[in-house]
mmCIF file of C-alpha atoms (C1' of nucleotides) in Angstrom:
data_model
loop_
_atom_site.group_PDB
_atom_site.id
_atom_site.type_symbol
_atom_site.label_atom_id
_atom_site.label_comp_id
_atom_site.label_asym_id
_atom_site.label_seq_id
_atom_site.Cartn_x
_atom_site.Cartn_y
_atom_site.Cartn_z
ATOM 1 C CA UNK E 194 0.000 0.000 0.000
ATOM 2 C CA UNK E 195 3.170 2.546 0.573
ATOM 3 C CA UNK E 196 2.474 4.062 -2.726
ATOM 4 C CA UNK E 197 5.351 5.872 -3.671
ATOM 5 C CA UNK E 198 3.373 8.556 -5.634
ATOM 6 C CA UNK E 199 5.994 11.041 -6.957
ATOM 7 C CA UNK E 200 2.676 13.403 -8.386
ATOM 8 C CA UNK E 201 3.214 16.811 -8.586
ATOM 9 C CA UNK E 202 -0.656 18.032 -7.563
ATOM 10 C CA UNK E 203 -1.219 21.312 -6.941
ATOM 11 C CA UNK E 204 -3.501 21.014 -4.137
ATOM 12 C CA UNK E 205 -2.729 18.440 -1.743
ATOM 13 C CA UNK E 206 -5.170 18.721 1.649
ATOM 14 C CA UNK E 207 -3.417 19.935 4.880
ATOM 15 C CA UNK E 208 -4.566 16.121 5.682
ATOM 16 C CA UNK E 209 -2.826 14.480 2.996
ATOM 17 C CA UNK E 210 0.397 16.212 4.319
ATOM 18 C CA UNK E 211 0.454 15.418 8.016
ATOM 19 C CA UNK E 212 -0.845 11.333 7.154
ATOM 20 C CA UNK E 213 0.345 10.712 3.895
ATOM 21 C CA UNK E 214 -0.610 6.627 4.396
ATOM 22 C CA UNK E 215 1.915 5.886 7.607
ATOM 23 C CA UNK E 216 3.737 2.462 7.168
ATOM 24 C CA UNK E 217 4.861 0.777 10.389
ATOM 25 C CA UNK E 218 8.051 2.556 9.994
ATOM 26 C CA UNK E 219 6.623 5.746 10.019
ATOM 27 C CA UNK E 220 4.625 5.148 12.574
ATOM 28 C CA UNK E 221 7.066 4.337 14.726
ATOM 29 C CA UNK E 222 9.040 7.469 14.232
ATOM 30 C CA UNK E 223 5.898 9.140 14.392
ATOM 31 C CA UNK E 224 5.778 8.055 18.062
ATOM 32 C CA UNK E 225 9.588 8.386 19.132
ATOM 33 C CA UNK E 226 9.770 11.901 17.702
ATOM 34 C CA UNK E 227 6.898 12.606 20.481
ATOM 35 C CA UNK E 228 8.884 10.837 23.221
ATOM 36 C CA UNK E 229 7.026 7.854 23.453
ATOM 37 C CA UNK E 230 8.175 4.436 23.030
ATOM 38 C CA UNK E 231 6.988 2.186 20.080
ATOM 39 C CA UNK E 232 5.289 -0.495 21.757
ATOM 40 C CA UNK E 233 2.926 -2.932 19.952
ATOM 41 C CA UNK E 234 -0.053 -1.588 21.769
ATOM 42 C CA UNK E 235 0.690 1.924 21.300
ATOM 43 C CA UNK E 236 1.607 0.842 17.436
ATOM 44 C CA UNK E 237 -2.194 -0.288 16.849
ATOM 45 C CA UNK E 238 -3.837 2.348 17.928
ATOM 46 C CA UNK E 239 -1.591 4.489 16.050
ATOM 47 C CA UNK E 240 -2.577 2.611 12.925
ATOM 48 C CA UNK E 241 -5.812 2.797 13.158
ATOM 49 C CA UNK E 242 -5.567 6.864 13.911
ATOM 50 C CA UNK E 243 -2.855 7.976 11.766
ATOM 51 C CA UNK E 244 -3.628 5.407 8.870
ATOM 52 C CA UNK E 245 -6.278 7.222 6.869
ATOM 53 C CA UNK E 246 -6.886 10.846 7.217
ATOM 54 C CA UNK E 247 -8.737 12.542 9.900
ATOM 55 C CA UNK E 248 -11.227 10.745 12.398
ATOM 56 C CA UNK E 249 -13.310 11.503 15.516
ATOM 57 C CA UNK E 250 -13.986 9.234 18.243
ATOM 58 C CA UNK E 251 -14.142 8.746 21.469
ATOM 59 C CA UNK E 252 -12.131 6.002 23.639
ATOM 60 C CA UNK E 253 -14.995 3.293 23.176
ATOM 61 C CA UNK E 254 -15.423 3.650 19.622
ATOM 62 C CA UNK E 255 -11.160 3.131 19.074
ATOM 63 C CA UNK E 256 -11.784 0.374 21.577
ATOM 64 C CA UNK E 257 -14.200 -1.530 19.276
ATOM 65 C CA UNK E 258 -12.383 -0.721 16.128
ATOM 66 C CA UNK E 259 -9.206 -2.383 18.271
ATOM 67 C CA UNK E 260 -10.823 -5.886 18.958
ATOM 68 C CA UNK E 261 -10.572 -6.303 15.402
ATOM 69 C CA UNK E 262 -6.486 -6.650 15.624
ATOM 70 C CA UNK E 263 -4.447 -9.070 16.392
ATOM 71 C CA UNK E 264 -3.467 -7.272 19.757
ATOM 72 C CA UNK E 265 -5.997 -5.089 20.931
ATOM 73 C CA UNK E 266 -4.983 -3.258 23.820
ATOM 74 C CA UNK E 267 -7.303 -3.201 27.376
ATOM 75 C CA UNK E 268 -9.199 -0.480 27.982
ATOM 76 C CA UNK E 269 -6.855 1.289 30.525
ATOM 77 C CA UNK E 270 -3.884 1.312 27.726
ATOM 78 C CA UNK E 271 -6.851 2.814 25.540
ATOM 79 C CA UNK E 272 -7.403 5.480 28.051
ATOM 80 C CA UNK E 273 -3.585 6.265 28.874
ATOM 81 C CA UNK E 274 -2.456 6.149 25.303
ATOM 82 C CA UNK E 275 -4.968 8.698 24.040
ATOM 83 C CA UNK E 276 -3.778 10.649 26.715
ATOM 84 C CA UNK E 277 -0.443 10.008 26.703
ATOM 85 C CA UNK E 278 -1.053 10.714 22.216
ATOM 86 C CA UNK E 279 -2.995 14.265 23.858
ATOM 87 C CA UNK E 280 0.017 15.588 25.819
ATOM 88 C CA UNK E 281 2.039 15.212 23.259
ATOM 89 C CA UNK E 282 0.234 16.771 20.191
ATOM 90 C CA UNK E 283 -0.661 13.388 18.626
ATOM 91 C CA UNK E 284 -3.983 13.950 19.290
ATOM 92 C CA UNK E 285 -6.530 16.672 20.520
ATOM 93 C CA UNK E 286 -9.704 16.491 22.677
ATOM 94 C CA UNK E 287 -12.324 17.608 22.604
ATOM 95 C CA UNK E 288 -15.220 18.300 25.385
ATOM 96 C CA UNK E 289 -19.348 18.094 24.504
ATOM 97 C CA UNK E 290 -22.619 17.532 26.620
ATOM 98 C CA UNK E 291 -22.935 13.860 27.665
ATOM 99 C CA UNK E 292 -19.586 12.832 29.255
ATOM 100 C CA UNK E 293 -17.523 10.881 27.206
ATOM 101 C CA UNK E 294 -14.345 12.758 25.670
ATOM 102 C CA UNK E 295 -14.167 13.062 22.504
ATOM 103 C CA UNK E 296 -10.596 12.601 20.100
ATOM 104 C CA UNK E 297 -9.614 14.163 17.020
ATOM 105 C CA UNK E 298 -6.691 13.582 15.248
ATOM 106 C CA UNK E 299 -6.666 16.982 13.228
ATOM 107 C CA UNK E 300 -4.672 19.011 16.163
ATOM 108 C CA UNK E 301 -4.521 22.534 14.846
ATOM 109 C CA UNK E 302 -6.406 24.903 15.441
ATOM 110 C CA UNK E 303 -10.532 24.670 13.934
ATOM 111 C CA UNK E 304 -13.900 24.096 15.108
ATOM 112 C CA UNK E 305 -16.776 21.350 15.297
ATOM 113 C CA UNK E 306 -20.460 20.657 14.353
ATOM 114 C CA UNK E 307 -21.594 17.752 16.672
ATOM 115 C CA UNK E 308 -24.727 15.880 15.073
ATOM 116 C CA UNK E 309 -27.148 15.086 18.161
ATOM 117 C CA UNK E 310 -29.132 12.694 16.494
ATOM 118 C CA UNK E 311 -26.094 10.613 14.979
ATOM 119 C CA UNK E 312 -23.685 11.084 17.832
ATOM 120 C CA UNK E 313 -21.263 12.111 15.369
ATOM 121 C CA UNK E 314 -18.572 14.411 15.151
ATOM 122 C CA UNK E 315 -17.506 16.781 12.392
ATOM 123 C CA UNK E 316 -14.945 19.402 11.282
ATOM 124 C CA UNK E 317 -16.657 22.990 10.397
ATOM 125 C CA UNK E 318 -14.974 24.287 7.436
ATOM 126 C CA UNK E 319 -12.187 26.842 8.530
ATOM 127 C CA UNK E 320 -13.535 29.725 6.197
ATOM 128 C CA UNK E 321 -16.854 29.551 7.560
ATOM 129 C CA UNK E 322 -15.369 31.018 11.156
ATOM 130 C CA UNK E 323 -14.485 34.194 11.383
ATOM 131 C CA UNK E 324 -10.935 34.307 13.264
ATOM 132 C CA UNK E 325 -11.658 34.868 16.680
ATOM 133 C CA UNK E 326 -9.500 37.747 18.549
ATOM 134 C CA UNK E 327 -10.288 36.950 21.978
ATOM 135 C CA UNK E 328 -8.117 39.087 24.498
ATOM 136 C CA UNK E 329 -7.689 37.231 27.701
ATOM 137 C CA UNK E 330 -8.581 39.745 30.787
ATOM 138 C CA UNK E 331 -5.954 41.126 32.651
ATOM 139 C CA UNK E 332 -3.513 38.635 34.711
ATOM 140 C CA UNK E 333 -4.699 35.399 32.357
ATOM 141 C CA UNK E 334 -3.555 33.560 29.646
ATOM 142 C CA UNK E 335 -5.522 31.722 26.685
ATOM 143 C CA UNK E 336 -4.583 27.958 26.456
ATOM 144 C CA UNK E 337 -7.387 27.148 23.774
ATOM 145 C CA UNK E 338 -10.225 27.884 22.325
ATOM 146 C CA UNK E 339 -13.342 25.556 21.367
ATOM 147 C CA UNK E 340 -16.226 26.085 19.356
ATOM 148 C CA UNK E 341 -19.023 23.528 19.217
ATOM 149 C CA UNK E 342 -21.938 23.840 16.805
ATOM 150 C CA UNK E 343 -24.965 21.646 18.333
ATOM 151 C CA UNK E 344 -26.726 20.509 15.273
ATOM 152 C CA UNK E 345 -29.573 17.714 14.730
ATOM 153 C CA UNK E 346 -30.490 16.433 11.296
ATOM 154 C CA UNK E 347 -33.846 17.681 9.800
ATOM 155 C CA UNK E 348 -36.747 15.099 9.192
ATOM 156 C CA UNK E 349 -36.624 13.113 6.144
ATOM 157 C CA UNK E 350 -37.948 15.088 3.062
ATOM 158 C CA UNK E 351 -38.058 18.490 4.684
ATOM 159 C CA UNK E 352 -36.320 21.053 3.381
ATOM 160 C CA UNK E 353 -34.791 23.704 4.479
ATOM 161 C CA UNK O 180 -26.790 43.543 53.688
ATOM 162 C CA UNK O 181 -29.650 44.847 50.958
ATOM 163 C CA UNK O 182 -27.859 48.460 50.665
ATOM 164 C CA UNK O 183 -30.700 50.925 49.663
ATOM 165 C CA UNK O 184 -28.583 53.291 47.516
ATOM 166 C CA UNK O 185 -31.051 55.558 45.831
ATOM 167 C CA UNK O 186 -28.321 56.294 43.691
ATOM 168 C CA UNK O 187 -29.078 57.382 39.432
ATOM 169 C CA UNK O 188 -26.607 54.998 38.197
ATOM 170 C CA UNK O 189 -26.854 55.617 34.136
ATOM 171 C CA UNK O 190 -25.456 52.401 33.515
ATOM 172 C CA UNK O 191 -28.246 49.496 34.732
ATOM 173 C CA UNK O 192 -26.787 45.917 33.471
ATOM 174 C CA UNK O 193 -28.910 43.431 31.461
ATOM 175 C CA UNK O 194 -28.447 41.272 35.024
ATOM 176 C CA UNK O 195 -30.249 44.509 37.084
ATOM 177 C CA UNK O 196 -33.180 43.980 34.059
ATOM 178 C CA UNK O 197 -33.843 40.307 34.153
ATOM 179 C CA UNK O 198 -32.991 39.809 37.773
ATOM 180 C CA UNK O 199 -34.250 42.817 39.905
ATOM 181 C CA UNK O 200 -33.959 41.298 43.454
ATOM 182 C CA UNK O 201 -36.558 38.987 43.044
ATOM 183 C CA UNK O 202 -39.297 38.223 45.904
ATOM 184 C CA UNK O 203 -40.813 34.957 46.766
ATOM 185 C CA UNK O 204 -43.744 35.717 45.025
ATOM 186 C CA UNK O 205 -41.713 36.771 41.646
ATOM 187 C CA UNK O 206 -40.040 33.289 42.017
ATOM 188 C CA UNK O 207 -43.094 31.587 42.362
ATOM 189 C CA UNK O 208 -44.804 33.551 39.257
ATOM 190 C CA UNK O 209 -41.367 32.537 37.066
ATOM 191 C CA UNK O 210 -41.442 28.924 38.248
ATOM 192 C CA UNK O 211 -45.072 29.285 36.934
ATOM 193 C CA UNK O 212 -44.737 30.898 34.109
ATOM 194 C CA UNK O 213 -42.078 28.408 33.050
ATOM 195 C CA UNK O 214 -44.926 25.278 33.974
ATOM 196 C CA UNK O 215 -43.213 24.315 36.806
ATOM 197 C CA UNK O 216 -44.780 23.717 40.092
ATOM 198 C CA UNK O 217 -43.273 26.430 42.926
ATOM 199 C CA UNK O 218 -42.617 23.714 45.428
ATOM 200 C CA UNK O 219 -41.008 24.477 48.563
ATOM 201 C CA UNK O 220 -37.472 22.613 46.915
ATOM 202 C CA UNK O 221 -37.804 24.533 43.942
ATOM 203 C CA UNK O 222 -38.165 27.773 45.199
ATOM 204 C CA UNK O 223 -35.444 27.435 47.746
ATOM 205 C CA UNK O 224 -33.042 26.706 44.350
ATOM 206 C CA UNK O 225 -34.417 29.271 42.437
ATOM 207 C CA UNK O 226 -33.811 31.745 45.113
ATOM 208 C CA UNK O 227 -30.276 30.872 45.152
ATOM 209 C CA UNK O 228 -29.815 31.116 41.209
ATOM 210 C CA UNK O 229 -32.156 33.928 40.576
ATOM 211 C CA UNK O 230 -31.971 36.066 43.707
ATOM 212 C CA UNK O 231 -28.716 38.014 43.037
ATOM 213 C CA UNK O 232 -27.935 38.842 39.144
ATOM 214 C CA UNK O 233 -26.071 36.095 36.849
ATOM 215 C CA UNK O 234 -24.524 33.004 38.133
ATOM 216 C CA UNK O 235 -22.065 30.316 36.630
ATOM 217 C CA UNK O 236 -22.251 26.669 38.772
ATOM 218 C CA UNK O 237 -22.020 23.170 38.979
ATOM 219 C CA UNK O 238 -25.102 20.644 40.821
ATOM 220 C CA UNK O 239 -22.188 20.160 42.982
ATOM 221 C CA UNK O 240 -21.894 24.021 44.275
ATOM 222 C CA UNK O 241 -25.565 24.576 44.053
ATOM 223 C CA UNK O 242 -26.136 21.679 46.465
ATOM 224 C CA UNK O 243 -23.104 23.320 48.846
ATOM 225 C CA UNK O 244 -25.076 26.293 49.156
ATOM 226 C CA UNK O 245 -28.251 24.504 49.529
ATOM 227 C CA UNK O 246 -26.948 23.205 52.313
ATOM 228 C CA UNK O 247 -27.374 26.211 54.469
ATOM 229 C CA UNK O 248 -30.981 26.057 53.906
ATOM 230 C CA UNK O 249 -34.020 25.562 55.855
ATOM 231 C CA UNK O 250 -34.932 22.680 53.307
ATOM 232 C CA UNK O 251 -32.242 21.666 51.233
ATOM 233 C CA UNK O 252 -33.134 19.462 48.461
ATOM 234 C CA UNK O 253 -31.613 15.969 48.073
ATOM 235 C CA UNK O 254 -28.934 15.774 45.510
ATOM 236 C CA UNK O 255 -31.525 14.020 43.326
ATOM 237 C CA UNK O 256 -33.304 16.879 43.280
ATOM 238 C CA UNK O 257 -30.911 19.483 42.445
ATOM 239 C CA UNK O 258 -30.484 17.425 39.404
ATOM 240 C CA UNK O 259 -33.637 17.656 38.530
ATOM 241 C CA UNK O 260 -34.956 20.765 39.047
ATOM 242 C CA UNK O 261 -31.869 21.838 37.184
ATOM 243 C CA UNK O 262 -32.774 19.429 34.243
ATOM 244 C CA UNK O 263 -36.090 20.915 34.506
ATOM 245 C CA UNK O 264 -35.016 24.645 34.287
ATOM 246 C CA UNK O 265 -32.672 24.036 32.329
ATOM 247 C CA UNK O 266 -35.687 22.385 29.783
ATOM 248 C CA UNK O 267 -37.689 25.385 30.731
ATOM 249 C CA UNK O 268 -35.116 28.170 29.516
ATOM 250 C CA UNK O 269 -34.606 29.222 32.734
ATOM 251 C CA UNK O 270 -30.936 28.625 32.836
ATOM 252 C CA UNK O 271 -28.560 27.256 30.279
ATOM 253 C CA UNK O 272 -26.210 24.090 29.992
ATOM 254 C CA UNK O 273 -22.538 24.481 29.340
ATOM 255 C CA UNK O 274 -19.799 21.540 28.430
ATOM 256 C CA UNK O 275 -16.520 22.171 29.736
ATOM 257 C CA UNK O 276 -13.415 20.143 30.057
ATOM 258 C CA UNK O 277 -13.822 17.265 32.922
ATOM 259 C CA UNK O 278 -16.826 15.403 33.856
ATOM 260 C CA UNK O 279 -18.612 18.032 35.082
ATOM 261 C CA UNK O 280 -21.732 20.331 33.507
ATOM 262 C CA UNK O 281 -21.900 23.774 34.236
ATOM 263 C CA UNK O 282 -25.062 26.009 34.470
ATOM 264 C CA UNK O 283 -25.829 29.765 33.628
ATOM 265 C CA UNK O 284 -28.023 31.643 34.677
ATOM 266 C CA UNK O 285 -28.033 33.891 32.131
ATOM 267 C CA UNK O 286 -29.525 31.911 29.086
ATOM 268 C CA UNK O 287 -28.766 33.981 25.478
ATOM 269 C CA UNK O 288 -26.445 33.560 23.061
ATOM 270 C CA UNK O 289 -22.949 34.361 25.027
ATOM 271 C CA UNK O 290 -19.458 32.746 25.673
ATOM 272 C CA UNK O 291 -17.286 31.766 28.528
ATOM 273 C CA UNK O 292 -13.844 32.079 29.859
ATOM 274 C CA UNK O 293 -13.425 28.918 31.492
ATOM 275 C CA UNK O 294 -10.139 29.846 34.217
ATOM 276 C CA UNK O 295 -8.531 26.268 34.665
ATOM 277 C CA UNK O 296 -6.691 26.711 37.673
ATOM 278 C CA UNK O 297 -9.300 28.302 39.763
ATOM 279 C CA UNK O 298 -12.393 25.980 38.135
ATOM 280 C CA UNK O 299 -14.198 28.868 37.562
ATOM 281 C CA UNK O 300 -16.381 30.476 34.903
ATOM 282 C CA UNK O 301 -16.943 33.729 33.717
ATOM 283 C CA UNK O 302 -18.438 35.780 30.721
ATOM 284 C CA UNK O 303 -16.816 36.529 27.733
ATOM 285 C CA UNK O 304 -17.709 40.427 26.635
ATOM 286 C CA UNK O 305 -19.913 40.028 23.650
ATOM 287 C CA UNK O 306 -18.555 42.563 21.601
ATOM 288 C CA UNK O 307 -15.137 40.588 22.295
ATOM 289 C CA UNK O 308 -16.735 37.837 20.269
ATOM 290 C CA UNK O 309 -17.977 38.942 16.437
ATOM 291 C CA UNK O 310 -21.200 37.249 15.189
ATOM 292 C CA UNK O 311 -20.583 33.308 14.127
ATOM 293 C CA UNK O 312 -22.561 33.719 10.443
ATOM 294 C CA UNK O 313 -22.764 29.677 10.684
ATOM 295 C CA UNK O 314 -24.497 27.731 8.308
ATOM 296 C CA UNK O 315 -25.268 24.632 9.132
ATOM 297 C CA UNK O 316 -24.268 21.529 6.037
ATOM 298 C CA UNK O 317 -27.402 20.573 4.064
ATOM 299 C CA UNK O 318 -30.105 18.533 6.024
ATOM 300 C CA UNK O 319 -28.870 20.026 9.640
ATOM 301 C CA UNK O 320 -30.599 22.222 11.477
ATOM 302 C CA UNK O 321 -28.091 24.193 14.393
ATOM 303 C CA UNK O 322 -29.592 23.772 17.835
ATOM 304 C CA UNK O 323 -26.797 25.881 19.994
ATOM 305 C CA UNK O 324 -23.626 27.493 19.486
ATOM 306 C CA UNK O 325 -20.998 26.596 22.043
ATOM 307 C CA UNK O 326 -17.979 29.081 22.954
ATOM 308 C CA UNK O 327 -15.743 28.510 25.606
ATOM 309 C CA UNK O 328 -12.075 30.254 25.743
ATOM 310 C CA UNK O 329 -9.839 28.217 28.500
ATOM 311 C CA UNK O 330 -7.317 30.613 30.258
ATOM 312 C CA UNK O 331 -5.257 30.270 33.215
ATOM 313 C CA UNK O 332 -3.524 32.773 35.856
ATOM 314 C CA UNK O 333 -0.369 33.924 34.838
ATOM 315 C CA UNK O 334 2.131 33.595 38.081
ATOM 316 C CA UNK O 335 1.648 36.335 40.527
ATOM 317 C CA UNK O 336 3.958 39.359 39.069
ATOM 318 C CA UNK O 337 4.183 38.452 35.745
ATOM 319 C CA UNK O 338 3.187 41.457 33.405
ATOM 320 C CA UNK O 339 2.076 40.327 30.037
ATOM 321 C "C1'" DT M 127 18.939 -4.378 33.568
ATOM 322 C "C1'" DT M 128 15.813 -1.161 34.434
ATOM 323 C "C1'" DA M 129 12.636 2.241 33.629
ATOM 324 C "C1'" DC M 130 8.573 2.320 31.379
ATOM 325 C "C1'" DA M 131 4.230 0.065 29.580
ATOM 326 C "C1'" DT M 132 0.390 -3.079 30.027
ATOM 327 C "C1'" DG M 133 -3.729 -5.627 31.808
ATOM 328 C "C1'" DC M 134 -6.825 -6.632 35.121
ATOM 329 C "C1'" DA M 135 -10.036 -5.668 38.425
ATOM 330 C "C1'" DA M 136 -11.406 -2.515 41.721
ATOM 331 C "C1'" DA M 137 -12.289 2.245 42.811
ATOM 332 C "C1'" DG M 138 -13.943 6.893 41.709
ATOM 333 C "C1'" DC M 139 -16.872 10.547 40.345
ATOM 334 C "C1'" DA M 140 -20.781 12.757 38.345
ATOM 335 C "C1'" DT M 141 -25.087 11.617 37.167
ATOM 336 C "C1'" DT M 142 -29.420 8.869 36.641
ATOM 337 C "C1'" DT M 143 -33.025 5.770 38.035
ATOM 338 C "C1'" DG M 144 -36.649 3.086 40.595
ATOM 339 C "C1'" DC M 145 -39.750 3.383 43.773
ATOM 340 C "C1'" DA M 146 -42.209 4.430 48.172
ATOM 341 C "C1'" DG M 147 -43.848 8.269 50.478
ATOM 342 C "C1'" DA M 148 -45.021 13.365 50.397
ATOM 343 C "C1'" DT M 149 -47.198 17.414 48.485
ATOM 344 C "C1'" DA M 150 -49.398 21.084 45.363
ATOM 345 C "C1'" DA M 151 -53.473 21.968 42.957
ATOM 346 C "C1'" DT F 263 -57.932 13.225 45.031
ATOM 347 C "C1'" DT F 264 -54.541 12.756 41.817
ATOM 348 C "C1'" DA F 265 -50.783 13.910 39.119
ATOM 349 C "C1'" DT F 266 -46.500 15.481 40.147
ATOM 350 C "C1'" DC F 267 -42.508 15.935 43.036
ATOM 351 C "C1'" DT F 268 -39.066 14.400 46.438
ATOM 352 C "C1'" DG F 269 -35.621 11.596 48.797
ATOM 353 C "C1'" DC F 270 -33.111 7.687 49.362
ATOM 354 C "C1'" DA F 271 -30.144 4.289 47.945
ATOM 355 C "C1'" DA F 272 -28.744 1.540 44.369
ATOM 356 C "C1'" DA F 273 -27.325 1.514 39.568
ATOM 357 C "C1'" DT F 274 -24.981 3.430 35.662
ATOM 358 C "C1'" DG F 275 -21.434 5.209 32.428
ATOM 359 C "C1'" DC F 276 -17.131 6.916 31.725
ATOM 360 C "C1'" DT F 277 -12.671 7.218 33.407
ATOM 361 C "C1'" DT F 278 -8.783 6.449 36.626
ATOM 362 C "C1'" DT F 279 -5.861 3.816 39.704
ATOM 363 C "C1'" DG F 280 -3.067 0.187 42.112
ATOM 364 C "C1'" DC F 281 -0.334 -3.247 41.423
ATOM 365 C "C1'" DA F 282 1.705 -7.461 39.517
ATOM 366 C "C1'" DT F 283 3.556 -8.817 35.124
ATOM 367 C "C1'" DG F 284 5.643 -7.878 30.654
ATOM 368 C "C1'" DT F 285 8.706 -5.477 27.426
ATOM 369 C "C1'" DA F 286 11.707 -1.873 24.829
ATOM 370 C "C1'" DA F 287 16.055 0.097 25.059
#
DNA sequence: TTACATGCAAAGCATTTGCAGATAA
DNA sequence: TTATCTGCAAATGCTTTGCATGTAA
């Protein structure tokens, strides 16, 4: 699958250049550049996140997708790799109503619609947020910044 | 300490408006209004939230204060009656970081400054924050917008 | 060899629920 | 009188922790 595509097109997505298709090997560089050791566990999940673009999901949906491997990691490696992946920078999470955490593994900064109905979780295109220029009040300091559009999907046949 | 200063202030807040020291019998007409029975419970929360201008707490810090009440509900029943009010428009919902929901008082459109290292939660200006023209994708329908800034203190002394 | 990672099961925390008794209308 | 509300205690859902075992460097 490593296709070595030496293409010249003009507009590659921001996605296509931070996961170009990760082989093992890249994974695992992937994981030592961010301090953490290469372990199978840690290896899997990293496959299954880094392997194909951008996803959402939260630790029980990775946990499901995991049974599927050959090693699937417990449920307490689940929860302390997606955090260990969250401190540093693999990952980013993300807070809604209900109480599970969410995970996305787009990390820069950009905002989400979050489908009530479909418990689903997508990216809002960038242009369609103004840039925010939030001062902090005096004496604090702005660590982030999250914007979640509530949305439900309209009955069948309606329009809008 | 209900200071009667007959002062001409120009400036009376939205909070002064919507929130003018209410009475038992303005609590009992809201809870009313809103189709909720004024039970004794009820009105001992509401009195709390609604007696002094715009709040921002968790079922956790409600029930703290209810404490110190004649009847303080059960902590069944601060969830609720906060469900209920929250249903009811009377306050407003808000996801932060960590397990716990946060409530409003002050239920339109507005943003918070969530302070991490004191757990706290404040307003955001609104003229800090431009309009979000937001259009929700094809067969969606937005139910809320979500803001929430996270800041911490900067160590004591330090000048931005 | 040794510090770090993993898995299990138990604990933790915020929240919800079931149900018997209480209360507002 | 009756539908609704309340309180208790037990249950739930998500997440974290303690600790014995396993593994990467």
């Amino acid at each position: 699958m490593h296709a070595m595509t030496h293409n010249v097109e003009p507009a590659l997505t921001r996605t296509d250049i931070l996961h170009p298709k990760l082989g093992l090997e890249e994974l695992r560089h992937r994981l030592q550049a961010a301090g953490l050791r290469p372990t199978r566990q840690r290896l899997a999940l990293a496959h299954l996140l880094f392997g194909n673009g951008d996803r959402h999901f939260t630790a029980e949906q990775l946990f499901q997708e995991a049974l599927e491997q050959k090693y699937p990691p417990s449920f307490a490696t689940i929860y302390n790799t997606l955090h260990q992946f969250a401190a540093h920078g693999l990952v980013r999470e993300i807070a809604l109503y209900g109480s599970r955490l969410w995970y996305d593994t787009k990390t820069g900064p950009h905002y989400h619609f979050y489908i009530e109905d479909r418990d689903e979780l997508i990216d809002i295109p960038e242009q369609m947020i103004p840039d925010l220029n939030i001062i902090a009040p005096e004496g604090l300091k702005i660590t982030g910044v999250d914007v979640v559009v509530r949305v439900k999907s309209l009955p069948e046949g309606y329009s809008a």
